[in-house]
XYZ file of N, CA, C and O in Angstrom:
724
model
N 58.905 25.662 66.231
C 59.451 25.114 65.042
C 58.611 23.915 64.584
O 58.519 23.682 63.379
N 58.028 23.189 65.440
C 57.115 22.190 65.131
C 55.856 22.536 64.352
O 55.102 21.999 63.541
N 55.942 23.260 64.752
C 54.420 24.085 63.930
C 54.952 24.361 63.038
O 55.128 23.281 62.474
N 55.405 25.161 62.409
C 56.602 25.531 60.991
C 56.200 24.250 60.357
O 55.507 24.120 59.348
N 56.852 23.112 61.256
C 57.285 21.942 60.172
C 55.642 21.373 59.769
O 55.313 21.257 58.589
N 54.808 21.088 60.764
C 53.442 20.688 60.178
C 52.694 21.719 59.471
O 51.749 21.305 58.800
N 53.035 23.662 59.481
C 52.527 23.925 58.274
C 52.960 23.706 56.722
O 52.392 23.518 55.646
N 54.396 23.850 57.254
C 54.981 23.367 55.894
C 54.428 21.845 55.079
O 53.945 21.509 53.998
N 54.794 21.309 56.194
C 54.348 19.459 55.434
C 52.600 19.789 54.782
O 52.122 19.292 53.762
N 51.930 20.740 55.714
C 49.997 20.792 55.443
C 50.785 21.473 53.987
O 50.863 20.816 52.949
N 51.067 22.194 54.054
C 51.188 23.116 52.862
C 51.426 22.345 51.576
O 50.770 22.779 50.629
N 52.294 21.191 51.288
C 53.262 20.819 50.627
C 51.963 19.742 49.802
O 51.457 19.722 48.680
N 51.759 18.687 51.449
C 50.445 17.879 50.842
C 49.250 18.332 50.075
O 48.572 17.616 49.339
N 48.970 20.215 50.446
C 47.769 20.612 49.762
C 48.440 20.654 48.307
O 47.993 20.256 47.231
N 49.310 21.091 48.533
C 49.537 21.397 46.962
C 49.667 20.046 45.899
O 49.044 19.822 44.861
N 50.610 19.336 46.512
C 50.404 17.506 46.004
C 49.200 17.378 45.472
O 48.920 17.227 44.283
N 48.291 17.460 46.650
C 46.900 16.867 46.481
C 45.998 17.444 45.730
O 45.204 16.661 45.210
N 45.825 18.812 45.447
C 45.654 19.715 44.334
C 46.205 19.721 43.392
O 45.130 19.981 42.852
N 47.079 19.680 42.348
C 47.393 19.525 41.384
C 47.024 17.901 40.639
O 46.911 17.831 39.415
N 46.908 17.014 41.265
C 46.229 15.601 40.758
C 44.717 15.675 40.615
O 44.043 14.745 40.171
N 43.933 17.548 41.268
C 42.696 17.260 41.375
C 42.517 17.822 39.470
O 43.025 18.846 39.014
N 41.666 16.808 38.671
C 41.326 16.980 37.450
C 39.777 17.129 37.526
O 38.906 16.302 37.797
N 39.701 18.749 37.127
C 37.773 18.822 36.792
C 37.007 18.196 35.374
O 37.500 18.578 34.313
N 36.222 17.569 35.324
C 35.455 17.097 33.968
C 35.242 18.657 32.938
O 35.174 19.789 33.417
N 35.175 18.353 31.635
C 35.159 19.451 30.585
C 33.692 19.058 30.184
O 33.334 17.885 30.293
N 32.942 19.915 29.774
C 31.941 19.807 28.808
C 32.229 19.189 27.115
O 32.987 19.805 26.365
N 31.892 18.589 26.907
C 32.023 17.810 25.623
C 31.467 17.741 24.572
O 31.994 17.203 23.599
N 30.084 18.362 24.548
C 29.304 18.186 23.858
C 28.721 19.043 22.081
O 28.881 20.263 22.123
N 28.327 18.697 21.166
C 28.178 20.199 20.342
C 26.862 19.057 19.903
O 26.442 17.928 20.157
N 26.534 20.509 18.898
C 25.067 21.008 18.571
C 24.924 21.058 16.818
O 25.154 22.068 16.153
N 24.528 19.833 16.300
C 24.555 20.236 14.883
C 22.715 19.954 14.289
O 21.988 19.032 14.658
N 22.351 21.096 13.279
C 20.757 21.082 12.962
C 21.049 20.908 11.483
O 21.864 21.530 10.802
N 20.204 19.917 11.116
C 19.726 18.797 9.722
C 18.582 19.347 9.212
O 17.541 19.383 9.869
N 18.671 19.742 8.198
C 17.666 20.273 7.614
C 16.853 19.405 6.481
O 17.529 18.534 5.935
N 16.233 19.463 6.289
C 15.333 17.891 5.253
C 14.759 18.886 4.266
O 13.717 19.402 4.671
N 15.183 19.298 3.045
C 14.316 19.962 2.395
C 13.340 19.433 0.911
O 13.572 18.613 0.023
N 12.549 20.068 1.103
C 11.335 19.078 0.055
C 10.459 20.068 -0.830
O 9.766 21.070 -0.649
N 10.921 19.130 -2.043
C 10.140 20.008 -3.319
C 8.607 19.203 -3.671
O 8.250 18.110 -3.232
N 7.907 20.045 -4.526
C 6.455 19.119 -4.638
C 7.355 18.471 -6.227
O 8.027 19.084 -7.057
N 6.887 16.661 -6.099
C 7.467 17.061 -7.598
C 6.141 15.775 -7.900
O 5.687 15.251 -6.883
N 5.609 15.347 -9.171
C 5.110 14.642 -9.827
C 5.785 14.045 -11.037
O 6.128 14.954 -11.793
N 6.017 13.169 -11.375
C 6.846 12.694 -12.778
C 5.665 11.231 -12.810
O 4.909 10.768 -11.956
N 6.022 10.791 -14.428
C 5.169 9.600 -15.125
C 7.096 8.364 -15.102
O 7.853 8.475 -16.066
N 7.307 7.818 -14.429
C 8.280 6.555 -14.221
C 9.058 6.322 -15.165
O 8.453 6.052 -16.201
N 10.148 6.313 -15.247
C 10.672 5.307 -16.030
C 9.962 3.804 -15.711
O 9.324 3.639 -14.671
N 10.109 2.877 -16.565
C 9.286 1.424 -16.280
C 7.595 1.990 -16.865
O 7.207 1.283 -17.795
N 7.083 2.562 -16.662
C 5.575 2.997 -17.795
C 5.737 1.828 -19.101
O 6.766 1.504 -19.693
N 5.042 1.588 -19.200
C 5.247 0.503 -20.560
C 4.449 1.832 -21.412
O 4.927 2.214 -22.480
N 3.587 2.284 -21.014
C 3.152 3.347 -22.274
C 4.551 4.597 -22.408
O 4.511 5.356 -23.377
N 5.404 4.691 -21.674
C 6.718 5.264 -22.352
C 7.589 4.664 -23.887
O 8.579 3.933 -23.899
N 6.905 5.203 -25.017
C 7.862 4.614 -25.776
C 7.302 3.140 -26.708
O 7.584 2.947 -27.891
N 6.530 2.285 -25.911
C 6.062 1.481 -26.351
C 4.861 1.576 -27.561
O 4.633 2.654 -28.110
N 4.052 0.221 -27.948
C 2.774 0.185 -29.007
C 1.926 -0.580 -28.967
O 2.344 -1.729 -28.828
N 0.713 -0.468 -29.035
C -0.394 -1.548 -28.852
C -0.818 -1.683 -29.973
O -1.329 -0.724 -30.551
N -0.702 -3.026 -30.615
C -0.962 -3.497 -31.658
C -2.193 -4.470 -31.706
O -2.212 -5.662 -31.399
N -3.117 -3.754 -32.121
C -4.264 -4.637 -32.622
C -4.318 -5.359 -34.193
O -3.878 -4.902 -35.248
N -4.766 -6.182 -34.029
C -4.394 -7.610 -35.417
C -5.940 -7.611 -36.340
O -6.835 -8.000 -35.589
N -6.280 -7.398 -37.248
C -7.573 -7.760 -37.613
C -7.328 -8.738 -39.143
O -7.284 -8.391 -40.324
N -7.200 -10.109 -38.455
C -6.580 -10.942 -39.754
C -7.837 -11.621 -40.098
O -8.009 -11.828 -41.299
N -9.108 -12.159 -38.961
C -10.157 -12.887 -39.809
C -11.683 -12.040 -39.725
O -11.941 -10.883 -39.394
N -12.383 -12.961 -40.097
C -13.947 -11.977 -40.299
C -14.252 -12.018 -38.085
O -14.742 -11.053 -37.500
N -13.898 -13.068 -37.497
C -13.895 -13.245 -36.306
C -13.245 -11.964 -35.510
O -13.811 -11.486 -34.527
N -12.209 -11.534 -35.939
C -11.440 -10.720 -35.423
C -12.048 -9.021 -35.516
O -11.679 -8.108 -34.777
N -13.076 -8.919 -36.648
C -13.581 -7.743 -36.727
C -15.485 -7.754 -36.360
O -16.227 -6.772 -36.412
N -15.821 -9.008 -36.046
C -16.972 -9.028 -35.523
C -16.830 -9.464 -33.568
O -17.630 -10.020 -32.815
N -15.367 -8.866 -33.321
C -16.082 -9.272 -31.436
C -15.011 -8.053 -30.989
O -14.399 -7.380 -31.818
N -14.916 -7.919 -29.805
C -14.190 -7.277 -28.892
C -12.976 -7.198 -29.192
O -12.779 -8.220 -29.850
N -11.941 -6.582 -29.125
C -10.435 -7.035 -29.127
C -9.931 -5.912 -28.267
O -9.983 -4.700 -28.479
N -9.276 -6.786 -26.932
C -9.277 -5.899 -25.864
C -7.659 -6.060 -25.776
O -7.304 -7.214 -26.013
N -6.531 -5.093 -25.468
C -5.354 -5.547 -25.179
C -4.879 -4.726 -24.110
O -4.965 -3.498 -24.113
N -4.107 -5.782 -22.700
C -3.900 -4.923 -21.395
C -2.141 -4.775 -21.710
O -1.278 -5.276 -22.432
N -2.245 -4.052 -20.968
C -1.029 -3.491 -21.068
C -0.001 -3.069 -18.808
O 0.068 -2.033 -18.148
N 0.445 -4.335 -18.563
C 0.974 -3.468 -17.158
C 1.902 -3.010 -17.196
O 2.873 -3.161 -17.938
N 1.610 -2.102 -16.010
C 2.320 -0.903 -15.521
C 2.694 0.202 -17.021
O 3.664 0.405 -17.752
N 1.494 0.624 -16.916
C 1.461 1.196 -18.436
C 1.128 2.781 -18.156
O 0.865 3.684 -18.951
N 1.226 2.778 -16.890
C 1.837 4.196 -15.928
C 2.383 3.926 -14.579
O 1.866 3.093 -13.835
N 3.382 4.595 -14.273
C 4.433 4.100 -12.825
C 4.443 6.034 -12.589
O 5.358 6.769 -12.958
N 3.177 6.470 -11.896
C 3.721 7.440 -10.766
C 3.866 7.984 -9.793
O 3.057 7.848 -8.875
N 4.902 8.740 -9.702
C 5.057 9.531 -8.167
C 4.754 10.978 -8.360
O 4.874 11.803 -9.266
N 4.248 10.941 -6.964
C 3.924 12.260 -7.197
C 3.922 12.651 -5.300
O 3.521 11.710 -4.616
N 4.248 13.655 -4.694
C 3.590 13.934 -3.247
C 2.538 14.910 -3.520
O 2.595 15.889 -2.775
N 1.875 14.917 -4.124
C 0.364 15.583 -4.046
C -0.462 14.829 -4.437
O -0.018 13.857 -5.049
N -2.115 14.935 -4.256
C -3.293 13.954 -5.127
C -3.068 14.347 -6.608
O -2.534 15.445 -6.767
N -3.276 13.884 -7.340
C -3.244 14.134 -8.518
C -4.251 13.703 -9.523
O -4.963 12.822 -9.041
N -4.551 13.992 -10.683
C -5.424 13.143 -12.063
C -4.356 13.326 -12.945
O -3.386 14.063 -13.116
N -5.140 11.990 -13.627
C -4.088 11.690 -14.749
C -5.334 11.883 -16.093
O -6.532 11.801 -15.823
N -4.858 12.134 -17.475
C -5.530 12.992 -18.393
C -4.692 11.951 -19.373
O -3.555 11.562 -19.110
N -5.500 11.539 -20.632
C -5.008 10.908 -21.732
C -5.694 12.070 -22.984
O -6.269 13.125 -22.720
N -5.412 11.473 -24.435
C -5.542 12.737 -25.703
C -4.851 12.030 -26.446
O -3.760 11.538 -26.162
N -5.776 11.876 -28.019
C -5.002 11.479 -28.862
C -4.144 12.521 -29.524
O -4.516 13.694 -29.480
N -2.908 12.159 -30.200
C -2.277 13.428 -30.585
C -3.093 13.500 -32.183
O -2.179 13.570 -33.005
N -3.919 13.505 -32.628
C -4.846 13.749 -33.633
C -5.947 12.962 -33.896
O -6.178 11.909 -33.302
N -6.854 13.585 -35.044
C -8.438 13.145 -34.796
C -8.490 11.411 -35.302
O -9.176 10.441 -34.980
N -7.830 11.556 -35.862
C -7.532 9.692 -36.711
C -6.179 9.204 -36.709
O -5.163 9.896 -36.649
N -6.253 7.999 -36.779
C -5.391 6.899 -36.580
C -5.200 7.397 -38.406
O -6.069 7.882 -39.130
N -3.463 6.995 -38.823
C -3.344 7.530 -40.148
C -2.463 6.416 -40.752
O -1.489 5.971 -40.146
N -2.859 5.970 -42.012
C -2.161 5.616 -43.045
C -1.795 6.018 -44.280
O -2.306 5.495 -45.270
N -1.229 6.612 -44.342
C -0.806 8.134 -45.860
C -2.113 8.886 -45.718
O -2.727 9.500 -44.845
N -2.240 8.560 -46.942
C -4.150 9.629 -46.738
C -5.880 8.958 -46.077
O -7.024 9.407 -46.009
N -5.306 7.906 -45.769
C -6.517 6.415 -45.093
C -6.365 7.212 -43.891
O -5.344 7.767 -43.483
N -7.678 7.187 -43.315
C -8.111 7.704 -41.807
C -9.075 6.524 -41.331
O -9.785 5.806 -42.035
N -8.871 6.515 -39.638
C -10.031 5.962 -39.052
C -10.191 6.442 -37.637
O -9.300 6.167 -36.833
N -10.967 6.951 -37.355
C -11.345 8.176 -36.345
C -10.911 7.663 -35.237
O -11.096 6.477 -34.961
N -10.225 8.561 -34.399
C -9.707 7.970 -32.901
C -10.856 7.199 -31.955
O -10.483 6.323 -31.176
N -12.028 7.503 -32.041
C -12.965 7.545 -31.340
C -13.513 5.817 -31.018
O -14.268 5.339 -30.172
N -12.471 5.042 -32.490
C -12.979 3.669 -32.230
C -12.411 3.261 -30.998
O -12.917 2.286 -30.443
N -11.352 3.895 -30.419
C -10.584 3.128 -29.167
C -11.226 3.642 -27.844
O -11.452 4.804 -27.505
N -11.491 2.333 -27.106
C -11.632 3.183 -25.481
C -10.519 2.761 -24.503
O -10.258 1.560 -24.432
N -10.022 3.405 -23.947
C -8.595 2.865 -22.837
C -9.470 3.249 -21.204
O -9.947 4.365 -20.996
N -9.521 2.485 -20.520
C -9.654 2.269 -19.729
C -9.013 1.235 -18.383
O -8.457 0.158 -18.603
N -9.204 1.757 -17.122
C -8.401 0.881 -16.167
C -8.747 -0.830 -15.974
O -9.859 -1.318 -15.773
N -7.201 -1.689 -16.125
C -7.823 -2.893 -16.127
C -8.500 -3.267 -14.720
O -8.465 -2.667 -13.646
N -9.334 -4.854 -15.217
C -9.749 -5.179 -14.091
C -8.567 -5.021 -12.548
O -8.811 -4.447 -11.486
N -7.552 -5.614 -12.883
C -6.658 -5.404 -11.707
C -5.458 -3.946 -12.110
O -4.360 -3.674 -12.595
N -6.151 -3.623 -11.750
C -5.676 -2.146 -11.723
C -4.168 -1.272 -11.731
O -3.548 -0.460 -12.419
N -4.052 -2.094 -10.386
C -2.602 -1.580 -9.779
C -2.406 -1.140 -8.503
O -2.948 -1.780 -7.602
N -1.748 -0.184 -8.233
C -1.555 0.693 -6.745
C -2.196 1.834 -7.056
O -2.890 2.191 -6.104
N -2.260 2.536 -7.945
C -3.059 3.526 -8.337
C -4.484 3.436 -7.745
O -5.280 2.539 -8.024
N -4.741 4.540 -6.833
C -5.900 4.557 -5.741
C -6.928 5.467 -6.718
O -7.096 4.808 -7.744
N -7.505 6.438 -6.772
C -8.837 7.245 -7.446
C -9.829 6.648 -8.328
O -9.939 5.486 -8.719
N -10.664 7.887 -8.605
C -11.817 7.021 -9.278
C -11.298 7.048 -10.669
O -10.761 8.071 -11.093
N -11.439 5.869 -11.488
C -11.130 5.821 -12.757
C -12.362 5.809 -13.696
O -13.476 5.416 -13.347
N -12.007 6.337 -15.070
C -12.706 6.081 -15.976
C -12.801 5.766 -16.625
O -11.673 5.938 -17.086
N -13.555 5.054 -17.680
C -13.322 4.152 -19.495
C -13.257 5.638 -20.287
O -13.923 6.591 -19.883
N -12.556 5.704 -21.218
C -12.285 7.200 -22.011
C -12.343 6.593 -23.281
O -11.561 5.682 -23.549
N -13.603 7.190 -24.505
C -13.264 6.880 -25.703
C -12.417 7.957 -26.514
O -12.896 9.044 -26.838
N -11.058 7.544 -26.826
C -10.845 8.052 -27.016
C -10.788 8.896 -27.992
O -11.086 8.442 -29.096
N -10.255 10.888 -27.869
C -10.774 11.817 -28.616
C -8.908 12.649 -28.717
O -7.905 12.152 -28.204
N -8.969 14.206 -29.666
C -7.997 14.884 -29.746
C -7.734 15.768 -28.455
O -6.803 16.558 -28.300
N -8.809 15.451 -27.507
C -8.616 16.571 -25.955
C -8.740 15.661 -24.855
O -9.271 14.557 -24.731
N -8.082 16.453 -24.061
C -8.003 15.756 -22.662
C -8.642 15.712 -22.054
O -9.139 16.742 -21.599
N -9.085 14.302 -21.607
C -10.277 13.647 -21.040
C -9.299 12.549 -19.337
O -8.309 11.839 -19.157
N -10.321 13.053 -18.642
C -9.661 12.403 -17.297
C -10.116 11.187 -17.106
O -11.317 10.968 -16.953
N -9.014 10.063 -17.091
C -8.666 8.437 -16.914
C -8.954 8.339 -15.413
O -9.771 7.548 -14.941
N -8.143 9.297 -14.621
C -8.128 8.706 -12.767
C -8.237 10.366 -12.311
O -7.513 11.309 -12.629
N -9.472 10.311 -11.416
C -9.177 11.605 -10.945
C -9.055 11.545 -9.405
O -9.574 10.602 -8.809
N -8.464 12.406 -8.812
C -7.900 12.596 -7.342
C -6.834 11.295 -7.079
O -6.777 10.805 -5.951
N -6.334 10.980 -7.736
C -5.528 9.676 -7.096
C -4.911 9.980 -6.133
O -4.422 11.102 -6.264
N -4.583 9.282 -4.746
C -3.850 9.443 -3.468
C -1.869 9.759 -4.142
O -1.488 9.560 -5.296
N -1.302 10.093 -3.371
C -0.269 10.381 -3.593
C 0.540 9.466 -3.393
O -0.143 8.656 -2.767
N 1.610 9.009 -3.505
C 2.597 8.006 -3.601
C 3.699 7.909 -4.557
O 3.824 8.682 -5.507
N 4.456 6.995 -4.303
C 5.751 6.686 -4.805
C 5.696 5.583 -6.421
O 5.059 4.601 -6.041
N 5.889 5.463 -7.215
C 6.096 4.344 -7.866
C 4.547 3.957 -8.069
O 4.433 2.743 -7.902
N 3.235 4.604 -8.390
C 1.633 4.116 -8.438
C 1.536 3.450 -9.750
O 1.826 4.068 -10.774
N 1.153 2.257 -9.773
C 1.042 1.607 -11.149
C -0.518 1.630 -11.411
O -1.422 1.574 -10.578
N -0.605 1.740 -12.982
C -1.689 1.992 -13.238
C -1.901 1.235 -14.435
O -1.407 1.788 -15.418
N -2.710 -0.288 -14.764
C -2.865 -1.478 -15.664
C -3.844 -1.024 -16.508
O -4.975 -0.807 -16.073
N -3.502 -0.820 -17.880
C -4.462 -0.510 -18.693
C -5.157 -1.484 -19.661
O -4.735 -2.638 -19.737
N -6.224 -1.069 -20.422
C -7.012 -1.974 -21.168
C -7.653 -0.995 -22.291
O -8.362 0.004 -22.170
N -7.042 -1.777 -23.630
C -7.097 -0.650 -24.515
C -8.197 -1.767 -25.738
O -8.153 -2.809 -26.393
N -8.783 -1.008 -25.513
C -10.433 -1.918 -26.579
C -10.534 -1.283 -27.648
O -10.075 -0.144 -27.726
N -11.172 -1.900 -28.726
C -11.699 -1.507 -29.759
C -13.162 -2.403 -29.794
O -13.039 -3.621 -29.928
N -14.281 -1.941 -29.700
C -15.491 -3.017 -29.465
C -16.009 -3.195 -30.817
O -16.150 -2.364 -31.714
N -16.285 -4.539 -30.784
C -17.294 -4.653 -32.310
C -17.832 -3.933 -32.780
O -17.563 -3.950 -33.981
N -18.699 -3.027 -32.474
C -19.526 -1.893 -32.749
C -19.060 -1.291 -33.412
O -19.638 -0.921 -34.434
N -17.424 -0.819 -33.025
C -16.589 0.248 -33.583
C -16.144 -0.759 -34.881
O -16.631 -0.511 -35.985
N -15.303 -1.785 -34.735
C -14.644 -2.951 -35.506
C -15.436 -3.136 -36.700
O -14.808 -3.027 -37.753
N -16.644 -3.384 -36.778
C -17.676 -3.740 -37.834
C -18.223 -3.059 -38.222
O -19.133 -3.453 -38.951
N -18.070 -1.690 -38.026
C -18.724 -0.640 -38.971
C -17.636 0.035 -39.738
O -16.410 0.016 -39.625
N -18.456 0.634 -40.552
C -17.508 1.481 -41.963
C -15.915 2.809 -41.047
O -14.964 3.397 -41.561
N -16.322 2.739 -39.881
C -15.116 3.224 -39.348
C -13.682 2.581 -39.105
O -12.605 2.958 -38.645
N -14.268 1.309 -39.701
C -13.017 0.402 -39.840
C -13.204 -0.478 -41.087
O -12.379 -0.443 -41.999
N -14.347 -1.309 -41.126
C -14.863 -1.984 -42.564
C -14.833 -1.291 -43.680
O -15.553 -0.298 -43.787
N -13.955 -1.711 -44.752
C -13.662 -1.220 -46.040
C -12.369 0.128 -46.455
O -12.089 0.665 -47.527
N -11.753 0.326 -44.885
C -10.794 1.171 -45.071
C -9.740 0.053 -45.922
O -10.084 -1.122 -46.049
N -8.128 0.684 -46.611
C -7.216 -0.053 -46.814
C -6.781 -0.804 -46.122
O -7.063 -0.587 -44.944
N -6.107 -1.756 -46.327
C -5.081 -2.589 -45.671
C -4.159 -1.720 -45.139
O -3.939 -0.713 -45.812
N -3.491 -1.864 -43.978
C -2.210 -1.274 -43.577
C -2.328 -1.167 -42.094
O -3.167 -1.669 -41.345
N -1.121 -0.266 -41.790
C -1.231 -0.028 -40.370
C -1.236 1.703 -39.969
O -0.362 2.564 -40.074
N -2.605 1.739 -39.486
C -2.834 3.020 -38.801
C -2.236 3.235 -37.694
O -1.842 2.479 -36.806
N -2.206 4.364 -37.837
C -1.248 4.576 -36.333
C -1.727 6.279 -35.920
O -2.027 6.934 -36.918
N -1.803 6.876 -34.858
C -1.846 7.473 -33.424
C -0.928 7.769 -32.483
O -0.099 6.897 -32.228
N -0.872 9.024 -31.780
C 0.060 8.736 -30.758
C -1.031 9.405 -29.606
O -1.761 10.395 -29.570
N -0.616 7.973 -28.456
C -1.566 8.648 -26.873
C -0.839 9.589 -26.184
O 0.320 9.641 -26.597
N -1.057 10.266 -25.390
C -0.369 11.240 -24.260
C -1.232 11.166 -23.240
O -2.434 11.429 -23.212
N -0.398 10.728 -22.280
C -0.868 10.900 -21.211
C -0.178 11.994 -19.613
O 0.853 11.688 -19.013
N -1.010 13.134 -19.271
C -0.193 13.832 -18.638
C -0.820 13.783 -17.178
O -2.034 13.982 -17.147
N -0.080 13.510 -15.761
C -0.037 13.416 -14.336
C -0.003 14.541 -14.081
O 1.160 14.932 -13.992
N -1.172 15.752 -13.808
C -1.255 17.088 -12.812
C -1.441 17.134 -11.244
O -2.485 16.588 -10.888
N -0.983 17.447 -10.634
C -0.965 17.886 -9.473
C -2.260 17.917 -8.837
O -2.876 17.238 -9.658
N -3.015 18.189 -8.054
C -4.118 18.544 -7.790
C -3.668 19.934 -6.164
O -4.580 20.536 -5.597
């Protein structure tokens, strides 16, 4: 009977002692993030050549015998994730006042001395009605500013391409378009 009673009591304690035994659970999960990416290029909001005008003044004999250079920053802001060139074009052959013409060709736009973030090789462009490349291969980036400098040189100023037209204000429109490379 003694034996009885210590299997019983072994018995009683295993079971006690087993039921308080708690195994650890696995806990863990598995989630995958996907990052997806388009090529895109756009010209900034903030561009001062968005929308804006460069106004050249020719009020004395001084003003049409020298240089008259006017900069303009951040007068392109772009992004792009590819290299890219950027391409300017007048939208016609002359600057127009009703029926008064004066040939696009007096203006050259080119990159200012301080440039910007805008990395490639740039060029002085006189400008014409076709697209002629300003920056070619530029590195890729976010937000690339690009400081312009828009001339009219004496040469152009003091000859009959400007001397003896009417009074008024001629006007042009630039375009400038950011391709991919």
């Amino acid at each position: 009977m003694t034996k009885q009673i210590v299997i019983t009591a072994f018995t009683i304690g295993a079971m006690i002692l087993g039921t308080n035994h708690v195994q650890a659970q696995n806990t863990t999960a598995t989630t995958t993030v996907n990052i997806t990416l388009n090529d895109v290029i756009s010209i900034d909001a903030g561009s001062t050549a968005i929308g804006n005008t460069v106004d050249f003044n020719y009020v004395t004999a001084a003003d049409y015998n020298s240089d008259q250079t006017i900069t303009k920053a951040n007068s392109l802001k772009v992004t792009s994730t590819k290299n890219f060139n950027v391409k300017v074009k007048a939208g016609g052959a002359n600057f127009m006042n009703g029926t008064n013409l004066i040939p696009v060709n007096v203006l050259t736009i080119k990159a200012a001395t301080a440039a910007g973030t805008m990395g490639g090789t740039k060029s002085a462009v006189v400008l014409s009605a076709t697209d002629q490349t300003l920056v070619s291969n530029a590195p890729l980036g976010s937000a690339l500013t690009l400081n312009l400098d828009y001339t009219i040189p004496a040469a152009k100023s003091s000859s009959s391409d400007i001397l003896g037209k009417p009074a008024g204000t001629y006007t042009q429109t630039v375009t400038y378009t950011a391709t991919a490379l």
